[in-house]
Amino acid sequence: MKQTTSFACFVLCLSAAALADTYQRSPCNVVHWTRMLEGRIIVEAKDKKPIDIENLFFYERDLPPNHRIIHTYDDEVTDRRPDRLSIYVDRENIFLSAYCS
């Protein structure tokens, strides 16, 4: 029984590692941008630069050229492009998640 459990754990760990590797090599680099934007507020380039003592703000102009920002109140988006970084934010422009789409 112990061998079966060890093998199952090995397969599960291997699958998780493969999935993580896939995300890191994704065309839009989701893992990198998720780490960069986690807990931060996306600020439009035209906005006046706020005082950023705690590194809470991230300028939209510093995102990759092939991106889009989707608010939680927006209609569902149907167009998909695997090389585009889609960033989901709430009503206050706080980062929620990122995907390649």
PDB file of N, CA and C in Angstrom:
ATOM      1  N   MET A   1       0.827  -1.198   0.000  1.00  0.00           N
ATOM      2  CA  MET A   1       0.000   0.000   0.000  1.00  0.00           C
ATOM      3  C   MET A   1       0.863   1.250   0.000  1.00  0.00           C
ATOM      4  N   LYS A   2       1.966   1.196   0.764  1.00  0.00           N
ATOM      5  CA  LYS A   2       2.829   2.367   0.857  1.00  0.00           C
ATOM      6  C   LYS A   2       3.448   2.701  -0.501  1.00  0.00           C
ATOM      7  N   GLN A   3       3.806   1.662  -1.282  1.00  0.00           N
ATOM      8  CA  GLN A   3       4.376   1.909  -2.599  1.00  0.00           C
ATOM      9  C   GLN A   3       3.365   2.587  -3.519  1.00  0.00           C
ATOM     10  N   THR A   4       2.122   2.172  -3.450  1.00  0.00           N
ATOM     11  CA  THR A   4       1.072   2.766  -4.283  1.00  0.00           C
ATOM     12  C   THR A   4       0.884   4.236  -3.927  1.00  0.00           C
ATOM     13  N   THR A   5       0.872   4.536  -2.640  1.00  0.00           N
ATOM     14  CA  THR A   5       0.720   5.919  -2.190  1.00  0.00           C
ATOM     15  C   THR A   5       1.904   6.763  -2.638  1.00  0.00           C
ATOM     16  N   SER A   6       3.103   6.231  -2.519  1.00  0.00           N
ATOM     17  CA  SER A   6       4.298   6.953  -2.937  1.00  0.00           C
ATOM     18  C   SER A   6       4.278   7.215  -4.439  1.00  0.00           C
ATOM     19  N   PHE A   7       3.847   6.211  -5.197  1.00  0.00           N
ATOM     20  CA  PHE A   7       3.784   6.376  -6.646  1.00  0.00           C
ATOM     21  C   PHE A   7       2.744   7.438  -7.018  1.00  0.00           C
ATOM     22  N   ALA A   8       1.586   7.409  -6.358  1.00  0.00           N
ATOM     23  CA  ALA A   8       0.537   8.402  -6.629  1.00  0.00           C
ATOM     24  C   ALA A   8       1.034   9.806  -6.310  1.00  0.00           C
ATOM     25  N   CYS A   9       1.743   9.941  -5.210  1.00  0.00           N
ATOM     26  CA  CYS A   9       2.308  11.239  -4.836  1.00  0.00           C
ATOM     27  C   CYS A   9       3.328  11.691  -5.874  1.00  0.00           C
ATOM     28  N   PHE A  10       4.144  10.767  -6.349  1.00  0.00           N
ATOM     29  CA  PHE A  10       5.152  11.085  -7.366  1.00  0.00           C
ATOM     30  C   PHE A  10       4.479  11.591  -8.638  1.00  0.00           C
ATOM     31  N   VAL A  11       3.435  10.891  -9.081  1.00  0.00           N
ATOM     32  CA  VAL A  11       2.720  11.278 -10.297  1.00  0.00           C
ATOM     33  C   VAL A  11       2.067  12.642 -10.111  1.00  0.00           C
ATOM     34  N   LEU A  12       1.449  12.865  -8.958  1.00  0.00           N
ATOM     35  CA  LEU A  12       0.802  14.145  -8.679  1.00  0.00           C
ATOM     36  C   LEU A  12       1.824  15.278  -8.659  1.00  0.00           C
ATOM     37  N   CYS A  13       2.947  15.057  -8.015  1.00  0.00           N
ATOM     38  CA  CYS A  13       4.006  16.077  -7.958  1.00  0.00           C
ATOM     39  C   CYS A  13       4.574  16.352  -9.343  1.00  0.00           C
ATOM     40  N   LEU A  14       4.749  15.319 -10.131  1.00  0.00           N
ATOM     41  CA  LEU A  14       5.261  15.466 -11.485  1.00  0.00           C
ATOM     42  C   LEU A  14       4.277  16.271 -12.343  1.00  0.00           C
ATOM     43  N   SER A  15       2.985  15.997 -12.188  1.00  0.00           N
ATOM     44  CA  SER A  15       1.961  16.732 -12.935  1.00  0.00           C
ATOM     45  C   SER A  15       1.944  18.198 -12.534  1.00  0.00           C
ATOM     46  N   ALA A  16       2.061  18.473 -11.239  1.00  0.00           N
ATOM     47  CA  ALA A  16       2.082  19.858 -10.757  1.00  0.00           C
ATOM     48  C   ALA A  16       3.303  20.591 -11.295  1.00  0.00           C
ATOM     49  N   ALA A  17       4.439  19.926 -11.322  1.00  0.00           N
ATOM     50  CA  ALA A  17       5.663  20.547 -11.841  1.00  0.00           C
ATOM     51  C   ALA A  17       5.524  20.833 -13.333  1.00  0.00           C
ATOM     52  N   ALA A  18       4.928  19.915 -14.076  1.00  0.00           N
ATOM     53  CA  ALA A  18       4.728  20.126 -15.514  1.00  0.00           C
ATOM     54  C   ALA A  18       3.776  21.291 -15.761  1.00  0.00           C
ATOM     55  N   LEU A  19       2.725  21.385 -14.961  1.00  0.00           N
ATOM     56  CA  LEU A  19       1.781  22.483 -15.104  1.00  0.00           C
ATOM     57  C   LEU A  19       2.448  23.824 -14.793  1.00  0.00           C
ATOM     58  N   ALA A  20       3.226  23.874 -13.726  1.00  0.00           N
ATOM     59  CA  ALA A  20       3.935  25.106 -13.372  1.00  0.00           C
ATOM     60  C   ALA A  20       4.906  25.496 -14.476  1.00  0.00           C
ATOM     61  N   ASP A  21       5.594  24.513 -15.048  1.00  0.00           N
ATOM     62  CA  ASP A  21       6.532  24.785 -16.134  1.00  0.00           C
ATOM     63  C   ASP A  21       5.800  25.339 -17.350  1.00  0.00           C
ATOM     64  N   THR A  22       4.621  24.810 -17.631  1.00  0.00           N
ATOM     65  CA  THR A  22       3.821  25.296 -18.756  1.00  0.00           C
ATOM     66  C   THR A  22       3.439  26.751 -18.558  1.00  0.00           C
ATOM     67  N   TYR A  23       2.995  27.108 -17.344  1.00  0.00           N
ATOM     68  CA  TYR A  23       2.624  28.494 -17.076  1.00  0.00           C
ATOM     69  C   TYR A  23       3.817  29.427 -17.165  1.00  0.00           C
ATOM     70  N   GLN A  24       4.985  28.985 -16.703  1.00  0.00           N
ATOM     71  CA  GLN A  24       6.158  29.843 -16.757  1.00  0.00           C
ATOM     72  C   GLN A  24       6.616  30.067 -18.185  1.00  0.00           C
ATOM     73  N   ARG A  25       6.358  29.107 -19.063  1.00  0.00           N
ATOM     74  CA  ARG A  25       6.775  29.252 -20.450  1.00  0.00           C
ATOM     75  C   ARG A  25       5.648  29.750 -21.336  1.00  0.00           C
ATOM     76  N   SER A  26       4.540  30.179 -20.748  1.00  0.00           N
ATOM     77  CA  SER A  26       3.412  30.643 -21.538  1.00  0.00           C
ATOM     78  C   SER A  26       3.807  31.886 -22.326  1.00  0.00           C
ATOM     79  N   PRO A  27       3.174  32.125 -23.473  1.00  0.00           N
ATOM     80  CA  PRO A  27       3.547  33.257 -24.328  1.00  0.00           C
ATOM     81  C   PRO A  27       3.426  34.606 -23.630  1.00  0.00           C
ATOM     82  N   CYS A  28       2.513  34.712 -22.677  1.00  0.00           N
ATOM     83  CA  CYS A  28       2.322  36.013 -22.028  1.00  0.00           C
ATOM     84  C   CYS A  28       2.947  36.058 -20.633  1.00  0.00           C
ATOM     85  N   ASN A  29       3.622  35.007 -20.210  1.00  0.00           N
ATOM     86  CA  ASN A  29       4.364  34.969 -18.946  1.00  0.00           C
ATOM     87  C   ASN A  29       3.475  35.293 -17.738  1.00  0.00           C
ATOM     88  N   VAL A  30       2.429  34.517 -17.563  1.00  0.00           N
ATOM     89  CA  VAL A  30       1.437  34.728 -16.511  1.00  0.00           C
ATOM     90  C   VAL A  30       2.054  34.731 -15.114  1.00  0.00           C
ATOM     91  N   VAL A  31       2.935  33.797 -14.836  1.00  0.00           N
ATOM     92  CA  VAL A  31       3.521  33.698 -13.487  1.00  0.00           C
ATOM     93  C   VAL A  31       4.274  34.970 -13.133  1.00  0.00           C
ATOM     94  N   HIS A  32       5.068  35.465 -14.050  1.00  0.00           N
ATOM     95  CA  HIS A  32       5.835  36.689 -13.805  1.00  0.00           C
ATOM     96  C   HIS A  32       4.908  37.862 -13.507  1.00  0.00           C
ATOM     97  N   TRP A  33       3.894  38.057 -14.347  1.00  0.00           N
ATOM     98  CA  TRP A  33       3.003  39.202 -14.169  1.00  0.00           C
ATOM     99  C   TRP A  33       2.118  39.067 -12.940  1.00  0.00           C
ATOM    100  N   THR A  34       1.728  37.854 -12.602  1.00  0.00           N
ATOM    101  CA  THR A  34       0.946  37.649 -11.379  1.00  0.00           C
ATOM    102  C   THR A  34       1.768  38.050 -10.164  1.00  0.00           C
ATOM    103  N   ARG A  35       3.025  37.660 -10.146  1.00  0.00           N
ATOM    104  CA  ARG A  35       3.903  38.053  -9.024  1.00  0.00           C
ATOM    105  C   ARG A  35       4.122  39.565  -8.986  1.00  0.00           C
ATOM    106  N   MET A  36       4.260  40.176 -10.142  1.00  0.00           N
ATOM    107  CA  MET A  36       4.493  41.624 -10.210  1.00  0.00           C
ATOM    108  C   MET A  36       3.276  42.430  -9.753  1.00  0.00           C
ATOM    109  N   LEU A  37       2.089  41.933 -10.067  1.00  0.00           N
ATOM    110  CA  LEU A  37       0.876  42.718  -9.855  1.00  0.00           C
ATOM    111  C   LEU A  37       0.089  42.353  -8.599  1.00  0.00           C
ATOM    112  N   GLU A  38       0.448  41.276  -7.962  1.00  0.00           N
ATOM    113  CA  GLU A  38      -0.307  40.793  -6.808  1.00  0.00           C
ATOM    114  C   GLU A  38      -0.491  41.870  -5.736  1.00  0.00           C
ATOM    115  N   GLY A  39      -1.751  42.172  -5.427  1.00  0.00           N
ATOM    116  CA  GLY A  39      -2.071  43.141  -4.388  1.00  0.00           C
ATOM    117  C   GLY A  39      -1.880  44.596  -4.780  1.00  0.00           C
ATOM    118  N   ARG A  40      -1.620  44.853  -6.045  1.00  0.00           N
ATOM    119  CA  ARG A  40      -1.353  46.228  -6.483  1.00  0.00           C
ATOM    120  C   ARG A  40      -2.529  46.818  -7.248  1.00  0.00           C
ATOM    121  N   ILE A  41      -2.519  48.143  -7.370  1.00  0.00           N
ATOM    122  CA  ILE A  41      -3.557  48.877  -8.072  1.00  0.00           C
ATOM    123  C   ILE A  41      -3.009  49.291  -9.436  1.00  0.00           C
ATOM    124  N   ILE A  42      -3.752  48.979 -10.500  1.00  0.00           N
ATOM    125  CA  ILE A  42      -3.340  49.350 -11.850  1.00  0.00           C
ATOM    126  C   ILE A  42      -3.758  50.797 -12.092  1.00  0.00           C
ATOM    127  N   VAL A  43      -2.802  51.638 -12.461  1.00  0.00           N
ATOM    128  CA  VAL A  43      -3.052  53.061 -12.681  1.00  0.00           C
ATOM    129  C   VAL A  43      -2.877  53.355 -14.161  1.00  0.00           C
ATOM    130  N   GLU A  44      -3.852  54.062 -14.746  1.00  0.00           N
ATOM    131  CA  GLU A  44      -3.742  54.435 -16.160  1.00  0.00           C
ATOM    132  C   GLU A  44      -2.634  55.452 -16.347  1.00  0.00           C
ATOM    133  N   ALA A  45      -2.025  55.432 -17.506  1.00  0.00           N
ATOM    134  CA  ALA A  45      -0.891  56.314 -17.792  1.00  0.00           C
ATOM    135  C   ALA A  45      -1.257  57.790 -17.696  1.00  0.00           C
ATOM    136  N   LYS A  46      -2.496  58.140 -18.033  1.00  0.00           N
ATOM    137  CA  LYS A  46      -2.895  59.548 -18.010  1.00  0.00           C
ATOM    138  C   LYS A  46      -3.121  60.078 -16.597  1.00  0.00           C
ATOM    139  N   ASP A  47      -3.277  59.168 -15.634  1.00  0.00           N
ATOM    140  CA  ASP A  47      -3.492  59.590 -14.248  1.00  0.00           C
ATOM    141  C   ASP A  47      -2.247  60.251 -13.677  1.00  0.00           C
ATOM    142  N   LYS A  48      -2.462  61.222 -12.810  1.00  0.00           N
ATOM    143  CA  LYS A  48      -1.346  61.864 -12.127  1.00  0.00           C
ATOM    144  C   LYS A  48      -0.700  60.843 -11.197  1.00  0.00           C
ATOM    145  N   LYS A  49       0.613  60.858 -11.139  1.00  0.00           N
ATOM    146  CA  LYS A  49       1.323  59.871 -10.332  1.00  0.00           C
ATOM    147  C   LYS A  49       0.981  60.038  -8.856  1.00  0.00           C
ATOM    148  N   PRO A  50       0.386  59.005  -8.249  1.00  0.00           N
ATOM    149  CA  PRO A  50       0.079  59.086  -6.828  1.00  0.00           C
ATOM    150  C   PRO A  50       1.333  58.874  -5.990  1.00  0.00           C
ATOM    151  N   ILE A  51       1.283  59.338  -4.750  1.00  0.00           N
ATOM    152  CA  ILE A  51       2.393  59.079  -3.835  1.00  0.00           C
ATOM    153  C   ILE A  51       2.343  57.600  -3.494  1.00  0.00           C
ATOM    154  N   ASP A  52       3.420  56.911  -3.787  1.00  0.00           N
ATOM    155  CA  ASP A  52       3.441  55.447  -3.664  1.00  0.00           C
ATOM    156  C   ASP A  52       4.450  55.012  -2.608  1.00  0.00           C
ATOM    157  N   ILE A  53       4.111  55.204  -1.368  1.00  0.00           N
ATOM    158  CA  ILE A  53       5.026  54.867  -0.277  1.00  0.00           C
ATOM    159  C   ILE A  53       5.180  53.357  -0.129  1.00  0.00           C
ATOM    160  N   GLU A  54       4.088  52.635  -0.271  1.00  0.00           N
ATOM    161  CA  GLU A  54       4.110  51.193  -0.026  1.00  0.00           C
ATOM    162  C   GLU A  54       4.167  50.361  -1.299  1.00  0.00           C
ATOM    163  N   ASN A  55       4.517  50.976  -2.429  1.00  0.00           N
ATOM    164  CA  ASN A  55       4.627  50.261  -3.706  1.00  0.00           C
ATOM    165  C   ASN A  55       3.311  49.573  -4.076  1.00  0.00           C
ATOM    166  N   LEU A  56       2.207  50.300  -3.927  1.00  0.00           N
ATOM    167  CA  LEU A  56       0.890  49.742  -4.213  1.00  0.00           C
ATOM    168  C   LEU A  56       0.445  49.927  -5.658  1.00  0.00           C
ATOM    169  N   PHE A  57       1.048  50.874  -6.364  1.00  0.00           N
ATOM    170  CA  PHE A  57       0.576  51.215  -7.699  1.00  0.00           C
ATOM    171  C   PHE A  57       1.460  50.629  -8.787  1.00  0.00           C
ATOM    172  N   PHE A  58       0.828  50.272  -9.904  1.00  0.00           N
ATOM    173  CA  PHE A  58       1.547  49.767 -11.071  1.00  0.00           C
ATOM    174  C   PHE A  58       0.952  50.450 -12.294  1.00  0.00           C
ATOM    175  N   TYR A  59       1.786  51.127 -13.069  1.00  0.00           N
ATOM    176  CA  TYR A  59       1.306  51.852 -14.236  1.00  0.00           C
ATOM    177  C   TYR A  59       0.975  50.921 -15.386  1.00  0.00           C
ATOM    178  N   GLU A  60      -0.153  51.182 -16.013  1.00  0.00           N
ATOM    179  CA  GLU A  60      -0.578  50.388 -17.165  1.00  0.00           C
ATOM    180  C   GLU A  60       0.459  50.454 -18.282  1.00  0.00           C
ATOM    181  N   ARG A  61       1.132  51.570 -18.430  1.00  0.00           N
ATOM    182  CA  ARG A  61       2.132  51.719 -19.496  1.00  0.00           C
ATOM    183  C   ARG A  61       3.331  50.786 -19.303  1.00  0.00           C
ATOM    184  N   ASP A  62       3.513  50.255 -18.083  1.00  0.00           N
ATOM    185  CA  ASP A  62       4.616  49.336 -17.816  1.00  0.00           C
ATOM    186  C   ASP A  62       4.242  47.878 -18.079  1.00  0.00           C
ATOM    187  N   LEU A  63       3.019  47.642 -18.480  1.00  0.00           N
ATOM    188  CA  LEU A  63       2.592  46.291 -18.847  1.00  0.00           C
ATOM    189  C   LEU A  63       3.074  45.983 -20.261  1.00  0.00           C
ATOM    190  N   PRO A  64       3.110  44.712 -20.647  1.00  0.00           N
ATOM    191  CA  PRO A  64       3.545  44.389 -22.013  1.00  0.00           C
ATOM    192  C   PRO A  64       2.585  45.005 -23.028  1.00  0.00           C
ATOM    193  N   PRO A  65       3.060  45.295 -24.240  1.00  0.00           N
ATOM    194  CA  PRO A  65       2.221  45.949 -25.232  1.00  0.00           C
ATOM    195  C   PRO A  65       0.968  45.142 -25.585  1.00  0.00           C
ATOM    196  N   ASN A  66       1.056  43.843 -25.528  1.00  0.00           N
ATOM    197  CA  ASN A  66      -0.056  42.987 -25.894  1.00  0.00           C
ATOM    198  C   ASN A  66      -0.825  42.571 -24.633  1.00  0.00           C
ATOM    199  N   HIS A  67      -1.604  43.500 -24.079  1.00  0.00           N
ATOM    200  CA  HIS A  67      -2.373  43.227 -22.864  1.00  0.00           C
ATOM    201  C   HIS A  67      -3.759  43.862 -22.962  1.00  0.00           C
ATOM    202  N   ARG A  68      -4.611  43.456 -22.077  1.00  0.00           N
ATOM    203  CA  ARG A  68      -5.909  44.116 -21.913  1.00  0.00           C
ATOM    204  C   ARG A  68      -6.303  44.023 -20.445  1.00  0.00           C
ATOM    205  N   ILE A  69      -7.032  45.025 -19.993  1.00  0.00           N
ATOM    206  CA  ILE A  69      -7.503  45.043 -18.613  1.00  0.00           C
ATOM    207  C   ILE A  69      -9.009  44.822 -18.645  1.00  0.00           C
ATOM    208  N   ILE A  70      -9.463  43.867 -17.851  1.00  0.00           N
ATOM    209  CA  ILE A  70     -10.877  43.525 -17.804  1.00  0.00           C
ATOM    210  C   ILE A  70     -11.372  43.774 -16.382  1.00  0.00           C
ATOM    211  N   HIS A  71     -12.411  44.588 -16.271  1.00  0.00           N
ATOM    212  CA  HIS A  71     -13.002  44.867 -14.962  1.00  0.00           C
ATOM    213  C   HIS A  71     -14.067  43.823 -14.646  1.00  0.00           C
ATOM    214  N   THR A  72     -14.299  43.607 -13.367  1.00  0.00           N
ATOM    215  CA  THR A  72     -15.281  42.602 -12.954  1.00  0.00           C
ATOM    216  C   THR A  72     -16.685  42.941 -13.448  1.00  0.00           C
ATOM    217  N   TYR A  73     -16.965  44.204 -13.676  1.00  0.00           N
ATOM    218  CA  TYR A  73     -18.294  44.607 -14.135  1.00  0.00           C
ATOM    219  C   TYR A  73     -18.423  44.634 -15.653  1.00  0.00           C
ATOM    220  N   ASP A  74     -17.355  44.335 -16.387  1.00  0.00           N
ATOM    221  CA  ASP A  74     -17.406  44.300 -17.856  1.00  0.00           C
ATOM    222  C   ASP A  74     -18.211  43.085 -18.323  1.00  0.00           C
ATOM    223  N   ASP A  75     -18.753  43.197 -19.526  1.00  0.00           N
ATOM    224  CA  ASP A  75     -19.418  42.044 -20.128  1.00  0.00           C
ATOM    225  C   ASP A  75     -18.378  40.959 -20.386  1.00  0.00           C
ATOM    226  N   GLU A  76     -18.849  39.746 -20.548  1.00  0.00           N
ATOM    227  CA  GLU A  76     -17.942  38.632 -20.805  1.00  0.00           C
ATOM    228  C   GLU A  76     -17.208  38.844 -22.131  1.00  0.00           C
ATOM    229  N   VAL A  77     -15.917  38.603 -22.110  1.00  0.00           N
ATOM    230  CA  VAL A  77     -15.102  38.772 -23.321  1.00  0.00           C
ATOM    231  C   VAL A  77     -15.018  37.435 -24.041  1.00  0.00           C
ATOM    232  N   THR A  78     -15.170  37.483 -25.356  1.00  0.00           N
ATOM    233  CA  THR A  78     -15.176  36.234 -26.113  1.00  0.00           C
ATOM    234  C   THR A  78     -13.977  36.092 -27.047  1.00  0.00           C
ATOM    235  N   ASP A  79     -13.327  37.190 -27.377  1.00  0.00           N
ATOM    236  CA  ASP A  79     -12.179  37.059 -28.281  1.00  0.00           C
ATOM    237  C   ASP A  79     -10.972  36.531 -27.507  1.00  0.00           C
ATOM    238  N   ARG A  80     -10.282  35.590 -28.099  1.00  0.00           N
ATOM    239  CA  ARG A  80      -9.147  34.933 -27.442  1.00  0.00           C
ATOM    240  C   ARG A  80      -7.905  35.054 -28.308  1.00  0.00           C
ATOM    241  N   ARG A  81      -6.801  35.405 -27.685  1.00  0.00           N
ATOM    242  CA  ARG A  81      -5.487  35.408 -28.329  1.00  0.00           C
ATOM    243  C   ARG A  81      -4.500  34.864 -27.305  1.00  0.00           C
ATOM    244  N   PRO A  82      -3.894  33.715 -27.550  1.00  0.00           N
ATOM    245  CA  PRO A  82      -3.044  33.069 -26.545  1.00  0.00           C
ATOM    246  C   PRO A  82      -1.797  33.864 -26.171  1.00  0.00           C
ATOM    247  N   ASP A  83      -1.408  34.828 -26.996  1.00  0.00           N
ATOM    248  CA  ASP A  83      -0.208  35.604 -26.680  1.00  0.00           C
ATOM    249  C   ASP A  83      -0.523  36.892 -25.923  1.00  0.00           C
ATOM    250  N   ARG A  84      -1.806  37.149 -25.644  1.00  0.00           N
ATOM    251  CA  ARG A  84      -2.198  38.386 -24.971  1.00  0.00           C
ATOM    252  C   ARG A  84      -2.376  38.149 -23.474  1.00  0.00           C
ATOM    253  N   LEU A  85      -1.871  39.083 -22.679  1.00  0.00           N
ATOM    254  CA  LEU A  85      -2.027  39.038 -21.229  1.00  0.00           C
ATOM    255  C   LEU A  85      -3.337  39.725 -20.861  1.00  0.00           C
ATOM    256  N   SER A  86      -4.258  38.981 -20.283  1.00  0.00           N
ATOM    257  CA  SER A  86      -5.527  39.538 -19.817  1.00  0.00           C
ATOM    258  C   SER A  86      -5.448  39.698 -18.303  1.00  0.00           C
ATOM    259  N   ILE A  87      -5.679  40.924 -17.842  1.00  0.00           N
ATOM    260  CA  ILE A  87      -5.568  41.230 -16.418  1.00  0.00           C
ATOM    261  C   ILE A  87      -6.950  41.580 -15.892  1.00  0.00           C
ATOM    262  N   TYR A  88      -7.372  40.856 -14.878  1.00  0.00           N
ATOM    263  CA  TYR A  88      -8.676  41.089 -14.262  1.00  0.00           C
ATOM    264  C   TYR A  88      -8.497  41.943 -13.019  1.00  0.00           C
ATOM    265  N   VAL A  89      -9.304  43.022 -12.924  1.00  0.00           N
ATOM    266  CA  VAL A  89      -9.241  43.938 -11.780  1.00  0.00           C
ATOM    267  C   VAL A  89     -10.655  44.175 -11.252  1.00  0.00           C
ATOM    268  N   ASP A  90     -10.748  44.626  -9.994  1.00  0.00           N
ATOM    269  CA  ASP A  90     -12.059  44.933  -9.422  1.00  0.00           C
ATOM    270  C   ASP A  90     -12.424  46.386  -9.693  1.00  0.00           C
ATOM    271  N   ARG A  91     -13.446  46.880  -9.055  1.00  0.00           N
ATOM    272  CA  ARG A  91     -13.926  48.254  -9.297  1.00  0.00           C
ATOM    273  C   ARG A  91     -12.899  49.326  -8.936  1.00  0.00           C
ATOM    274  N   GLU A  92     -12.013  49.015  -8.002  1.00  0.00           N
ATOM    275  CA  GLU A  92     -10.987  49.981  -7.589  1.00  0.00           C
ATOM    276  C   GLU A  92      -9.671  49.774  -8.348  1.00  0.00           C
ATOM    277  N   ASN A  93      -9.706  48.965  -9.414  1.00  0.00           N
ATOM    278  CA  ASN A  93      -8.529  48.629 -10.229  1.00  0.00           C
ATOM    279  C   ASN A  93      -7.477  47.834  -9.471  1.00  0.00           C
ATOM    280  N   ILE A  94      -7.893  47.110  -8.447  1.00  0.00           N
ATOM    281  CA  ILE A  94      -6.965  46.232  -7.724  1.00  0.00           C
ATOM    282  C   ILE A  94      -6.865  44.915  -8.482  1.00  0.00           C
ATOM    283  N   PHE A  95      -5.653  44.475  -8.701  1.00  0.00           N
ATOM    284  CA  PHE A  95      -5.375  43.245  -9.450  1.00  0.00           C
ATOM    285  C   PHE A  95      -6.040  42.044  -8.793  1.00  0.00           C
ATOM    286  N   LEU A  96      -6.704  41.216  -9.602  1.00  0.00           N
ATOM    287  CA  LEU A  96      -7.318  39.974  -9.124  1.00  0.00           C
ATOM    288  C   LEU A  96      -6.620  38.748  -9.683  1.00  0.00           C
ATOM    289  N   SER A  97      -6.426  38.734 -11.011  1.00  0.00           N
ATOM    290  CA  SER A  97      -5.782  37.582 -11.639  1.00  0.00           C
ATOM    291  C   SER A  97      -5.332  37.937 -13.048  1.00  0.00           C
ATOM    292  N   ALA A  98      -4.543  37.032 -13.632  1.00  0.00           N
ATOM    293  CA  ALA A  98      -4.044  37.227 -14.990  1.00  0.00           C
ATOM    294  C   ALA A  98      -4.094  35.901 -15.739  1.00  0.00           C
ATOM    295  N   TYR A  99      -4.378  35.988 -17.023  1.00  0.00           N
ATOM    296  CA  TYR A  99      -4.453  34.817 -17.894  1.00  0.00           C
ATOM    297  C   TYR A  99      -3.920  35.169 -19.270  1.00  0.00           C
ATOM    298  N   CYS A 100      -3.538  34.135 -20.009  1.00  0.00           N
ATOM    299  CA  CYS A 100      -3.227  34.324 -21.429  1.00  0.00           C
ATOM    300  C   CYS A 100      -4.524  34.103 -22.182  1.00  0.00           C
ATOM    301  N   SER A 101      -5.022  35.150 -22.808  1.00  0.00           N
ATOM    302  CA  SER A 101      -6.239  34.999 -23.624  1.00  0.00           C
ATOM    303  C   SER A 101      -6.452  36.238 -24.469  1.00  0.00           C
TER     304      SER A 101
END
